[in-house]
Every structure is written in C-alpha cells, then in structure tokens.
Coordinates of C-alpha atoms and ligand atoms in Angstrom, one line a residue:
M154 CA 33.9 69.5 56.0
A155 CA 31.9 71.8 58.1
F156 CA 28.7 70.6 60.2
P157 CA 26.5 72.9 61.5
Q158 CA 27.1 74.4 64.5
S159 CA 24.1 73.7 65.8
F160 CA 24.4 70.2 65.3
L161 CA 27.6 70.4 66.9
D162 CA 26.4 71.9 69.7
E163 CA 24.1 69.0 70.5
L164 CA 26.7 66.4 69.9
V165 CA 28.5 68.0 72.5
S166 CA 25.4 67.8 75.1
R167 CA 24.6 64.6 74.2
N168 CA 28.2 63.0 74.8
P169 CA 28.9 64.3 78.0
I170 CA 32.9 64.3 78.4
D171 CA 33.1 62.2 81.7
E172 CA 30.9 59.7 80.3
V173 CA 32.4 59.3 76.9
V174 CA 36.1 59.0 78.9
S175 CA 35.2 56.9 81.5
Q176 CA 34.9 54.3 78.9
Y177 CA 38.6 54.3 78.4
V178 CA 40.0 55.6 81.7
Q179 CA 38.9 55.2 84.9
L180 CA 38.4 58.7 86.9
S181 CA 38.1 59.7 90.1
R182 CA 36.9 63.0 91.5
K183 CA 38.8 65.7 93.0
G184 CA 37.1 69.1 93.6
S185 CA 35.2 70.5 90.5
N186 CA 37.6 67.9 88.1
L187 CA 38.0 64.2 87.6
F188 CA 41.5 62.7 87.7
G189 CA 42.9 59.7 86.3
L190 CA 46.1 57.7 84.4
C191 CA 46.5 59.8 80.9
P192 CA 45.7 57.0 78.2
F193 CA 48.3 59.0 76.0
H194 CA 51.5 59.0 77.9
S195 CA 52.6 56.0 80.5
E196 CA 52.3 57.5 84.1
K197 CA 51.8 55.8 87.4
T198 CA 50.0 59.1 89.0
G199 CA 46.9 60.7 87.1
S200 CA 47.6 64.0 85.5
F201 CA 45.0 63.3 83.3
S202 CA 41.9 65.7 84.0
V203 CA 38.5 66.0 82.8
A204 CA 36.2 69.0 83.6
P205 CA 32.8 67.8 83.0
E206 CA 31.6 71.7 83.7
K207 CA 33.8 72.9 80.8
G208 CA 33.6 69.9 78.8
I209 CA 37.2 69.4 78.2
Y210 CA 40.0 67.1 79.3
Y211 CA 43.7 68.0 79.5
C212 CA 47.0 66.3 80.7
F213 CA 49.0 68.1 83.2
G214 CA 51.9 65.7 82.2
C215 CA 52.1 65.6 78.3
H216 CA 49.6 68.4 77.6
K217 CA 47.1 66.7 75.2
G218 CA 43.7 68.1 75.8
G219 CA 40.7 69.3 73.7
G220 CA 36.7 68.3 73.8
V221 CA 35.1 65.2 73.5
V222 CA 35.7 65.1 69.4
N223 CA 39.3 65.8 69.9
F224 CA 39.4 62.8 72.7
I225 CA 37.8 60.4 70.5
M226 CA 40.2 61.2 67.3
E227 CA 42.9 60.7 69.8
I228 CA 41.9 57.9 71.2
E229 CA 40.1 55.8 68.5
G230 CA 42.7 57.4 65.6
L231 CA 40.0 58.9 63.7
D232 CA 40.1 62.0 61.8
Y233 CA 37.5 65.1 62.9
P234 CA 34.7 64.4 60.6
D235 CA 35.0 60.6 61.5
A236 CA 35.0 61.5 65.3
V237 CA 32.2 63.4 64.9
R238 CA 30.3 60.5 63.4
F239 CA 31.4 58.0 66.1
L240 CA 29.9 60.3 68.7
A241 CA 26.9 60.9 66.7
K242 CA 26.2 57.0 66.5
R243 CA 27.1 56.8 70.1
A244 CA 24.0 59.3 70.9
G245 CA 22.0 58.1 68.1
M246 CA 21.8 61.5 66.2
E247 CA 21.6 61.6 62.4
V248 CA 24.8 63.3 60.9
P249 CA 24.0 66.0 58.4
E250 CA 26.5 65.5 55.6
D251 CA 27.7 67.3 52.7
A252 CA 27.6 66.1 49.5
G253 CA 31.0 66.1 48.7
Y254 CA 32.1 64.4 51.9
Q255 CA 29.1 62.0 51.7
S256 CA 30.7 60.5 48.5
T257 CA 33.8 59.8 49.7
Y258 CA 32.5 58.6 53.0
R259 CA 29.9 56.5 51.1
R260 CA 32.5 54.9 48.7
Q261 CA 34.7 54.0 51.8
E262 CA 31.7 52.4 53.4
R263 CA 30.7 50.7 50.2
L264 CA 34.7 49.1 50.3
W265 CA 34.5 48.3 54.0
A266 CA 31.1 46.3 53.3
L267 CA 32.6 44.6 50.3
C268 CA 35.6 43.2 52.3
K269 CA 33.4 42.1 55.0
D270 CA 31.1 40.2 52.1
A271 CA 34.5 38.9 50.8
A272 CA 35.6 37.7 54.4
R273 CA 32.3 35.8 54.6
F274 CA 32.9 34.2 51.0
F275 CA 36.0 33.2 52.2
H276 CA 35.2 31.9 55.2
G277 CA 32.6 29.8 53.8
K278 CA 34.5 28.3 51.3
L279 CA 37.0 27.2 53.7
Q280 CA 34.0 24.7 54.8
E281 CA 33.3 23.4 51.4
D282 CA 35.0 20.9 49.5
C283 CA 37.3 23.1 47.5
G284 CA 38.7 23.8 51.0
A285 CA 40.0 20.4 52.2
E286 CA 43.6 21.3 51.5
A287 CA 43.5 24.6 53.3
R288 CA 41.8 23.0 56.3
A289 CA 44.5 20.1 56.4
Y290 CA 47.0 23.2 56.2
I291 CA 45.3 24.7 59.1
G292 CA 45.4 21.1 61.0
K293 CA 49.4 21.0 60.2
R294 CA 49.7 24.6 61.6
G295 CA 47.9 23.8 65.0
L296 CA 45.2 26.2 64.3
S297 CA 42.2 25.3 66.6
K298 CA 38.5 26.3 65.4
G299 CA 38.2 28.7 67.7
T300 CA 41.2 30.5 66.5
V301 CA 39.8 30.0 62.8
T302 CA 36.9 31.8 63.6
R303 CA 38.1 34.3 65.8
F304 CA 40.4 35.6 63.3
G305 CA 37.8 35.0 60.3
L306 CA 40.5 32.7 58.5
G307 CA 39.0 31.7 55.0
F308 CA 39.7 30.2 51.4
A309 CA 40.2 31.8 48.3
P310 CA 39.3 29.2 45.6
D311 CA 41.7 28.3 43.0
S312 CA 39.7 30.2 40.4
W313 CA 39.9 33.4 38.1
S314 CA 36.3 34.5 38.8
A315 CA 34.7 32.8 42.2
L316 CA 34.9 35.9 44.3
I317 CA 34.0 38.2 41.5
D318 CA 31.1 36.4 40.5
A319 CA 29.7 36.1 44.2
M320 CA 30.4 39.7 44.9
T321 CA 28.5 41.2 41.6
K322 CA 25.7 38.9 42.5
K323 CA 25.4 40.9 45.6
G324 CA 25.5 44.0 43.8
Y325 CA 29.2 45.1 44.0
E326 CA 30.1 47.1 40.7
K327 CA 33.4 45.6 39.3
Q328 CA 35.2 48.6 39.8
E329 CA 34.7 48.6 43.2
L330 CA 36.4 45.2 43.5
L331 CA 39.2 46.7 41.6
D332 CA 39.1 49.6 44.2
A333 CA 39.4 47.1 47.4
G334 CA 41.9 45.6 45.7
L335 CA 40.2 42.2 45.5
A336 CA 40.4 42.2 41.9
L337 CA 42.8 42.8 38.8
K338 CA 42.4 44.1 35.0
S339 CA 43.9 42.2 32.4
R340 CA 45.8 44.6 30.2
E341 CA 45.5 42.4 27.1
K342 CA 42.0 41.7 27.4
G343 CA 41.0 44.5 29.4
T344 CA 38.5 41.6 31.7
I345 CA 39.2 41.4 35.1
Y346 CA 39.9 38.5 37.5
D347 CA 40.6 37.7 41.5
R348 CA 43.8 38.9 42.9
F349 CA 43.8 35.9 45.3
R350 CA 43.8 32.3 44.1
N351 CA 44.2 29.1 46.1
R352 CA 45.4 31.0 49.2
L353 CA 44.5 30.9 53.0
M354 CA 42.9 34.4 53.7
F355 CA 43.8 36.5 56.7
P356 CA 41.5 39.2 56.9
I357 CA 43.2 42.5 58.1
I358 CA 41.0 44.8 60.4
D359 CA 41.2 48.2 61.7
V360 CA 41.0 49.2 65.1
R361 CA 37.3 50.3 64.4
G362 CA 36.6 46.9 63.4
N363 CA 36.6 47.6 59.6
I364 CA 37.8 44.8 57.5
I365 CA 40.3 46.8 55.3
G366 CA 42.5 44.2 53.4
F367 CA 43.5 40.8 53.3
G368 CA 46.7 38.8 53.7
G369 CA 47.2 35.5 51.3
R370 CA 49.3 32.6 52.2
V371 CA 50.3 29.8 49.7
M372 CA 50.3 26.2 51.2
D373 CA 52.9 24.9 49.9
D374 CA 56.4 26.5 48.8
S375 CA 55.3 28.5 45.8
T376 CA 56.3 32.4 45.7
P377 CA 55.5 34.9 47.3
K378 CA 54.5 33.2 50.3
Y379 CA 52.3 36.1 51.6
L380 CA 50.4 38.2 48.9
N381 CA 48.9 41.4 50.5
S382 CA 46.1 43.5 49.7
P383 CA 47.5 46.8 47.4
E384 CA 47.3 50.2 49.2
T385 CA 43.3 51.5 48.9
V386 CA 41.5 54.2 50.0
I387 CA 40.9 52.0 53.0
F388 CA 43.8 50.1 53.6
N389 CA 47.0 52.0 54.4
K390 CA 49.7 49.7 55.4
R391 CA 51.7 52.2 57.4
K392 CA 48.7 53.1 59.6
N393 CA 47.8 49.3 60.4
L394 CA 48.6 46.5 62.5
F395 CA 47.5 42.9 62.0
A396 CA 45.2 41.6 65.3
M397 CA 45.2 45.5 67.0
N398 CA 41.7 45.1 67.0
I399 CA 41.8 42.4 69.5
A400 CA 45.5 43.4 71.0
K401 CA 43.9 47.2 71.8
K402 CA 41.4 45.7 74.0
S403 CA 44.0 43.1 76.0
K404 CA 44.6 43.4 79.8
Q405 CA 48.2 42.0 79.5
G406 CA 49.9 45.7 79.8
R407 CA 51.9 45.3 76.9
I408 CA 51.5 44.6 73.4
I409 CA 54.0 41.9 71.6
L410 CA 54.8 43.0 68.4
T411 CA 55.7 39.7 65.7
E412 CA 56.9 39.6 62.1
G413 CA 54.0 37.6 60.7
Y414 CA 50.5 37.0 60.9
M415 CA 50.9 33.3 61.9
D416 CA 53.2 34.3 64.9
A417 CA 50.7 36.8 66.0
I418 CA 47.9 34.1 65.5
A419 CA 49.7 31.2 67.4
L420 CA 50.2 33.7 70.7
H421 CA 46.7 34.5 70.6
Q422 CA 45.7 30.9 70.7
Y423 CA 48.4 30.4 73.4
G424 CA 46.6 33.3 75.6
F425 CA 48.6 36.1 74.6
D426 CA 45.9 38.1 73.1
C427 CA 48.4 41.2 72.8
A428 CA 50.3 40.2 70.0
V429 CA 50.3 42.1 66.6
A430 CA 52.1 41.6 63.4
S431 CA 53.5 44.4 60.8
L432 CA 51.6 44.1 57.5
G433 CA 54.4 42.9 55.2
T434 CA 56.7 45.9 55.6
A435 CA 59.1 47.2 58.4
L436 CA 57.7 49.0 61.5
T437 CA 56.6 52.7 60.6
E438 CA 56.3 55.6 62.5
E439 CA 52.8 55.7 62.0
Q440 CA 52.4 52.1 63.5
A441 CA 54.7 53.3 66.6
H442 CA 52.3 56.1 67.1
L443 CA 49.3 53.5 67.0
L444 CA 51.1 51.6 69.6
S445 CA 51.7 54.3 71.9
K446 CA 48.1 54.9 72.1
Y447 CA 47.1 51.5 73.4
T448 CA 50.1 50.5 75.6
G449 CA 53.4 51.7 77.4
Q450 CA 55.4 48.7 76.7
V451 CA 56.2 47.0 73.5
V452 CA 58.0 43.6 73.3
L453 CA 59.9 42.7 70.0
T454 CA 59.9 39.2 68.7
Y455 CA 61.3 39.2 65.3
D456 CA 63.4 36.2 64.1
G457 CA 66.7 35.6 65.1
D458 CA 68.1 35.7 61.7
E459 CA 70.1 38.7 60.7
A460 CA 67.0 40.5 58.7
G461 CA 65.1 39.9 61.9
Q462 CA 68.0 41.5 64.2
N463 CA 68.1 44.8 61.6
A464 CA 64.5 45.2 61.7
T465 CA 64.7 45.2 65.8
R466 CA 67.6 47.6 65.9
R467 CA 65.6 49.9 63.5
A468 CA 62.4 49.4 65.5
I469 CA 63.8 50.4 68.8
P470 CA 64.6 54.0 68.5
M471 CA 61.4 54.8 66.5
L472 CA 59.3 53.2 69.5
E473 CA 60.9 54.7 72.2
K474 CA 60.7 58.2 70.1
A475 CA 56.9 57.4 70.5
G476 CA 57.3 57.2 74.2
L477 CA 57.2 53.3 74.5
Q478 CA 59.4 51.2 76.8
V479 CA 60.9 48.4 74.6
R480 CA 61.9 45.0 75.1
V481 CA 63.5 42.3 73.0
L482 CA 62.6 38.8 73.5
R483 CA 65.3 36.1 72.7
M484 CA 64.3 32.9 71.7
Q485 CA 66.8 30.2 72.3
G486 CA 66.1 26.8 70.4
A487 CA 63.3 28.2 68.2
K488 CA 63.3 30.6 65.4
D489 CA 60.2 32.4 66.0
P490 CA 57.1 32.6 68.5
D491 CA 55.2 29.9 66.5
E492 CA 57.8 27.5 66.8
F493 CA 58.5 28.1 70.2
L494 CA 55.1 27.6 71.6
K495 CA 54.7 24.5 69.8
K496 CA 58.0 23.2 71.1
Y497 CA 58.0 24.3 74.9
G498 CA 54.2 25.9 75.6
A499 CA 52.8 29.0 76.8
D500 CA 54.4 29.0 80.5
R501 CA 57.8 28.5 79.1
F502 CA 56.8 31.7 76.9
K503 CA 55.4 33.6 79.7
V504 CA 58.9 33.0 81.4
L505 CA 60.6 34.5 78.8
L506 CA 58.2 37.3 78.2
D507 CA 58.5 38.4 81.8
G508 CA 62.2 38.4 81.7
S509 CA 62.6 39.7 78.1
Q510 CA 65.8 41.9 77.9
G511 CA 65.5 45.6 78.6
Q512 CA 66.7 47.7 75.7
M513 CA 70.0 48.6 78.0
E514 CA 70.9 44.9 77.9
Y515 CA 70.2 44.7 74.1
R516 CA 72.0 48.0 73.4
L517 CA 74.9 46.8 75.4
Q518 CA 75.1 43.4 73.6
S519 CA 75.1 44.9 70.3
L520 CA 77.6 47.6 71.3
M521 CA 79.7 44.5 72.4
S522 CA 79.3 42.8 68.6
R523 CA 80.9 46.0 67.5
Y524 CA 84.0 45.5 69.0
H525 CA 87.1 43.1 68.9
L526 CA 87.5 42.8 72.5
E527 CA 90.5 41.1 72.3
N528 CA 92.1 44.0 70.8
D529 CA 93.5 46.4 73.5
D530 CA 92.8 49.8 71.4
E531 CA 89.6 48.6 70.6
R532 CA 88.6 47.3 74.3
V533 CA 89.1 50.9 75.4
E534 CA 86.8 52.2 73.1
F535 CA 84.1 49.9 73.8
L536 CA 84.4 50.9 77.7
Q537 CA 84.2 54.5 77.0
E538 CA 81.0 53.9 74.6
A539 CA 79.4 51.4 77.1
A540 CA 80.0 54.0 80.1
K541 CA 78.6 56.7 78.0
L542 CA 75.5 54.3 77.5
I543 CA 75.4 53.0 81.0
S544 CA 75.4 56.8 82.6
S545 CA 72.3 57.3 80.8
L546 CA 70.4 55.3 83.5
Q547 CA 68.9 57.2 86.4
S548 CA 69.0 54.3 89.2
P549 CA 72.8 53.8 90.8
V550 CA 71.8 50.2 91.0
E551 CA 71.1 49.6 87.3
R552 CA 74.3 51.6 86.5
E553 CA 76.1 49.3 88.7
V554 CA 74.5 46.1 87.4
Y555 CA 75.3 46.7 83.9
G556 CA 78.8 48.5 84.6
A557 CA 79.6 45.1 85.8
R558 CA 78.2 43.1 83.1
A559 CA 80.3 45.2 80.6
A560 CA 83.4 45.0 83.0
E561 CA 83.2 41.5 82.9
A562 CA 82.9 41.0 79.0
A563 CA 85.9 43.5 78.5
G564 CA 87.8 41.6 81.1
I565 CA 88.4 44.4 83.7
T566 CA 87.7 44.8 87.3
A567 CA 83.8 45.8 88.2
E568 CA 85.6 49.0 90.4
A569 CA 87.8 50.3 87.2
M570 CA 84.3 50.5 85.3
K571 CA 82.5 51.7 88.1
L572 CA 84.8 54.5 88.1
E573 CA 84.2 55.0 84.0
V574 CA 80.7 55.3 84.5
S575 CA 80.8 57.7 87.4
K576 CA 83.0 60.1 85.3
A577 CA 80.6 59.8 82.1
F578 CA 77.4 60.4 84.9
K579 CA 78.8 63.5 86.0
R580 CA 79.7 64.7 82.7
R581 CA 76.4 64.4 81.6
L582 CA 75.1 66.0 84.7
A583 CA 77.0 69.2 83.8
V584 CA 75.4 69.2 80.6
Q585 CA 72.3 68.8 82.1
K586 CA 72.8 71.8 84.4
K587 CA 74.1 74.1 81.8
Q588 CA 71.0 73.4 79.7
E589 CA 68.9 74.0 83.1
E590 CA 70.6 77.6 83.7
K591 CA 69.9 78.6 80.2
K592 CA 66.4 78.0 80.9
N593 CA 66.5 80.1 84.0
L594 CA 68.1 83.0 82.5
A595 CA 64.7 83.4 80.6
P596 CA 62.0 83.3 83.0
A597 CA 59.4 84.3 80.9
A598 CA 60.1 80.9 78.9
A599 CA 58.7 79.0 81.5
Q600 CA 55.3 81.0 80.6
Q601 CA 55.6 80.1 77.1
P602 CA 53.4 77.8 75.6
K603 CA 54.5 74.2 75.4
V604 CA 52.8 73.8 71.8
R605 CA 54.7 74.3 68.8
G606 CA 54.1 77.0 66.6
I607 CA 52.2 79.1 69.5
R608 CA 54.4 82.0 71.2
Y609 CA 53.7 85.1 73.6
D610 CA 55.4 88.1 72.4
N611 CA 53.9 90.3 75.2
L612 CA 53.6 88.1 78.3
R613 CA 51.8 90.5 80.3
C614 CA 49.0 91.1 78.0
A615 CA 49.1 87.1 77.3
M616 CA 48.4 86.3 80.8
A617 CA 45.7 88.8 80.8
E618 CA 43.9 87.5 77.5
E619 CA 44.6 83.8 79.4
G620 CA 42.9 85.4 82.2
V621 CA 39.7 86.7 80.5
L622 CA 39.3 83.3 78.5
Q623 CA 39.6 81.2 81.9
M624 CA 36.5 83.4 83.3
V625 CA 34.2 83.3 80.3
L626 CA 34.5 79.7 80.4
R627 CA 33.8 79.6 83.6
E628 CA 30.7 81.8 83.2
E629 CA 29.7 82.7 80.0
S630 CA 27.2 85.7 80.8
L631 CA 30.4 87.6 81.7
L632 CA 30.8 87.9 77.9
D633 CA 27.9 90.2 77.7
E634 CA 29.5 92.8 79.7
L635 CA 32.8 92.5 78.0
R636 CA 30.9 93.7 74.3
E637 CA 33.8 96.5 73.9
L638 CA 36.3 94.2 74.1
T639 CA 37.0 92.2 70.8
G640 CA 39.5 89.3 69.8
G641 CA 41.0 91.5 67.7
M642 CA 42.7 93.5 70.5
F643 CA 44.2 90.3 71.8
S644 CA 48.2 90.0 71.4
V645 CA 47.9 86.4 70.9
P646 CA 45.5 85.7 67.6
L647 CA 44.7 82.1 68.7
L648 CA 43.5 83.6 72.3
G649 CA 41.7 86.5 70.4
R650 CA 40.3 83.7 67.9
A651 CA 39.0 81.7 70.7
Y652 CA 37.3 84.6 72.3
D653 CA 35.6 85.8 69.4
A654 CA 34.0 82.2 68.7
L655 CA 33.1 81.8 72.4
R656 CA 31.3 85.3 71.9
R657 CA 29.6 84.4 68.6
Q658 CA 28.5 81.1 70.4
R659 CA 27.1 83.4 73.3
E660 CA 25.1 85.8 70.9
Q661 CA 23.7 82.6 68.7
G662 CA 22.4 80.9 71.6
G663 CA 24.9 78.0 71.1
L664 CA 27.0 76.0 73.5
C665 CA 29.6 78.3 75.1
S666 CA 32.6 75.7 75.7
L667 CA 35.5 74.7 73.9
A668 CA 34.3 71.5 73.3
A669 CA 31.6 73.1 70.8
L670 CA 34.5 75.0 68.9
E671 CA 36.8 72.0 67.7
G672 CA 36.2 71.7 64.3
Q673 CA 37.7 75.7 64.5
F674 CA 41.0 74.7 65.7
T675 CA 44.0 72.4 65.0
K676 CA 44.4 69.8 67.5
E677 CA 47.5 71.7 68.6
E678 CA 45.6 74.9 69.3
M679 CA 42.8 72.9 70.8
E680 CA 45.7 71.3 73.2
H681 CA 46.9 74.9 74.0
L682 CA 43.6 76.1 74.8
T683 CA 42.5 73.1 77.0
G684 CA 45.5 74.2 78.8
V685 CA 44.7 77.4 79.5
A686 CA 41.3 76.8 80.8
Q687 CA 43.0 74.1 83.0
K688 CA 45.7 76.5 84.4
G689 CA 45.3 77.5 87.9
N690 CA 41.9 78.0 89.8
S691 CA 40.0 80.2 87.8
R692 CA 37.2 81.5 90.1
V693 CA 35.2 84.2 88.6
N694 CA 36.6 87.4 90.2
E695 CA 35.1 90.4 88.6
D696 CA 38.2 92.7 89.4
A697 CA 41.0 90.9 88.3
L698 CA 38.5 90.5 85.2
W699 CA 38.5 94.2 84.8
D700 CA 42.1 94.5 85.3
Y701 CA 42.9 92.1 82.5
V702 CA 40.4 93.9 80.3
R703 CA 42.3 97.0 81.1
T704 CA 45.8 95.8 80.2
I705 CA 44.7 93.9 76.8
R706 CA 43.3 97.5 76.0
E707 CA 46.4 99.3 77.1
E708 CA 48.7 97.0 75.3
Y709 CA 46.3 97.3 72.5
G710 CA 46.5 100.9 72.5
K711 CA 50.3 101.2 72.9
E712 CA 50.9 98.6 70.0
K713 CA 48.6 100.8 67.5
A714 CA 50.7 103.7 68.6
R715 CA 53.6 101.8 67.7
Q716 CA 52.3 101.1 64.3
N717 CA 51.2 104.7 64.0
Q718 CA 54.3 105.9 64.6
N719 CA 55.8 103.2 62.4
L720 CA 53.8 104.4 59.4
M721 CA 54.6 107.9 60.1
A722 CA 57.9 107.3 60.0
M723 CA 57.7 105.3 56.8
R724 CA 55.6 108.2 55.2
D725 CA 58.5 110.6 56.7
R726 CA 61.1 108.9 54.9
L727 CA 59.0 108.4 51.9
R728 CA 58.7 112.2 51.4
E729 CA 62.5 112.9 52.3
R730 CA 63.0 110.6 49.3
K731 CA 60.5 112.5 47.2
G732 CA 62.3 115.7 48.4
L733 CA 66.0 114.5 47.3
D734 CA 64.6 113.0 43.8
G735 CA 62.6 116.2 43.3
Ligands
LIG188 ZN1 49.4 62.6 79.1

C-alpha cells in the first residue's frame, strides 16, 4: 500500500532516528555518528551506527541498515504499513489509509479487540461460582494470584454458547467469532457454538501486546490436554511464542525455551521472566528468527523423554543458523522445569541454568550415544568424528578440555586424542586458507555488495555512483547542479533508482534522505543503500564529485557505443542472411 510521500516525509521528521533507536539501544556519540551494540546480532563492541543527520542506521558487523521505518520493522517484527502506523502513533499523527488496506487492517483490529474482550470474559468467569474447579486446579498447580493476573488466565465455562452470547451482546458478529477461532460451526444444523468449553484459558499475546489466540487446558485427564486456537488472520503459530511479550523485556540476557505454557508460567513465577513456550508445534525457523531479535542466547529445557530430546536435536541447528548461542539444560530428578522448581526451588534452577551445557558438550554426548565404544572399529570412528567436531573450537583450551573428555569416554590417553584433534585442526585451517586465497584472487570481490541479488559489474563506475550518492545525501543542494546526470546513466540500477528518487524529492521540496524513501525499496536494497551512505567519510568535495560524474558519463557512453555496435552487428547479420535467402 502506498502512503502519500508528504505524510512519510513528516513521519520521518517527527520520529528522529536517534530518539527512536535510543529506546532500544544505548548510544554514545563518536563524531557525527552515534554508536551502540547492535540489537540484530550479538557483539561485544559496538558496530551499530546511527547517523542522525542522514536519518539512517547501519551495522558494520551484520550489514543491517535502513531508515527509522526499517528499524521499527526489524526490531518490532512489523511489516512496512504497520511500522508506519507504529511511528505515526508515536508521533501522534493521523494515518491516511487507503480503502482496501483499511478494511483488512480494520478487520484485524476488530479481531484483536474481540480476543481482548474474550480474555476479559474468561478472566471474569474464573472468579465466579462456575470457576471454582478451575481455581482449585490453579491452586493445586501452585500458581499465585499475581501469576494468574500477569498472564490473564481465565476459565471457559462448560457451555455451548456462553462466550458467543456475551460477545454478540457487545456488538461482535458471529462471523467474527468464527474468524477469531473462538467459535465453530455445526455442519448439520449450521448453528455456531463455543470452541473452548470447561477449560483453563491461557491468552496468547504477540510481541506488540495484542491477544491473538488462546490455549485451553483441561483440568482432568480428558483429551486433548491442550486445545489451541486455529490459525487465523491474526494468529500464526509459526511466528509467535507464548510469553514472548514479557520475555522480550527481560534483563536476564537469555531466553529459556520450554515445551509448554505451564513450564513457562512456572518459570516466570519463580523469577525467570525470560521464559517462553512454543505453541504446540515444533520450533520453527520464524520463531528462531524472532528469538534472535531479542537475545543472543537460548537455553533449551525440553523434557528428558525421547520426544523432547528429538525436539532438542532439531532445534539446535535452527537456532544456531539464526545466530544464537544455544545451551541445553539437563534436569536430574525432574521431568520438566515446573516439577524441578517445585522440588528444588529457584536457586537450584539458577545453578543449573548457569552451568547449562554448551552445545559442544551436548553434541559430544549425542555423538557418543551413537557408537558402541566397546567395539574397536566403532571406537576409532567415534574418535575421528569427535576430533573433527572438537577441531571447530577456536580456543586451544576448549579443544583440550573437550578432547580429554572424549578420550576418557573412549578409553584412550588424552595425549593421543590431543594429537588427533590437532591433526583435524590443521586440516581445517588448510581448507580455510584455500578459501581465503580464492577470495583474494578476486580483489574486486571485496568491493562487491554484501547483499544478495545486487552485483557490481563495472566496479569503477559503481564506485563513482556510490560517491555521487554519498555526497548528495550529505549535501542535497548538489542535486541542483547535477541536472544532466540521470539515474538511467548509472551502471547499477539500484543506485540509479535511489539517485532519481532523491532528485524527485528535491524537486518536490520533500525530505532528501534515504529514510524518506523506505517504502520504495526492499529491505535488502535499503540495507545496501544505507551501507553505501555510511561507507568512509564522504565529505563534500566538489572536485571528486565532478570526477565521479565524468566517470559515470564516460562509462555510460561506452556502454551505449557497445550496445550500438551490437545492434549494427545484428543488423549486418540480418542483412547477410537476407542476401543469402534472396
Ligand atoms: Zn549488527
């Protein structure tokens, strides 16, 4: 959907990037830029920069970048229109909506409101007479009053229409109850009835604080134990995590991933406000990505049974791919965190948490369990695999520690294992070196964009185009002198488009910054453009500017000549053929 440019210009001006980013990242000034720890990848020294004058941010580590709207999209996990609305709200601005979008957005808003009212209804029922059994169950599970309020727990009465009656009285349509997954339609009679009956209700809240669905748990042994809302326009199980709305604000520096709502809630009650649970499905890539937005470390606390261990094995590579450090918590004497906390208390759990296994130990253990170590052949195979695995550790001390552990398990001396590991490490270095050399053979590769799908075919020209962009972004009035240079002359279409867009902004008296153009470029394109803008120290230097312009025009001329030549050659070939035919 398109918002009017004048509205976007005002939106960007009224949400200064340094102010907005400061609400998420601690920034300190270095020259004309502000620097801080990147919220999008884990790091110890700040490579995340914000340029208030240019209205952009850019990370020199992970190359994420963009304007203020991109920043909100990235950090709040919103799409473009919603990020615009988010910022409009922040600045107290009215959003001009176009009709088509308005209706879907309004529809979502209605369903969010409906779920909120439903949660209030369930929460109210919990205090009434009909909620006695649910209250007793909550007491038996040891949940405090504060926890019940904090998570908005509720009770769905044992009735076919209690919720439907209450919500239609509030003005919601029956269709909306169906759309929100709160009601079902009977196929024979065509009537609708409540989906959740006689269940303890857990509202599921997204990172923006909207209630998007529910989990309902039985209070006896009937099945299914948990009933979840179905997928709806507001509820996507793959993209959300239970309690993420609270855990995202935690200061504990990690997120604990549990298997069930009850485990997550118990952890919160014991002071671990960083616990989340997946929504009745295996961990997805989207969830791993969501986690990586808020933390650098995830602790897995799945059940010790086979299903739980399989889930752990599946989750590790997925979380690692999202750039997360993964640890696995092993609980002795309890099957899940809820039971452990009740038996041993929060302090013991904290000890467990701090000592939770690194993924290397976990991997080594699962490698061990795959071999019969009393068999010589298998033992040799295990040691080779283990050496390969351990050689991936950068620290020699760590290599020694884990090497010794593997040696002990296989019944060989630590010295012999050390030798194996050192051989594997050297092999690894040799492979790395070869890859480096390959890279160095093509020095131009270093200048190539880091963003997928963008290539510089003519490097000389591309560098000149970057130079022009850098300068006009610094001093927009230069655009007035560059009338004869158009984006069509650029060898890199993306840079040309950005240049033209800035010219248009200048001509129309709009805001001349990348931040004002976010809607016109994809996230990847924006990342590349902000990277260009933040590269080097692009002081305004008119001599250099004219050199750049000359280069672009020269190369453009050459390119045109080449095209003409091709055309002529083609024409000649055609003529020749005609001559032969005729
Ligand atoms: Zn970064």
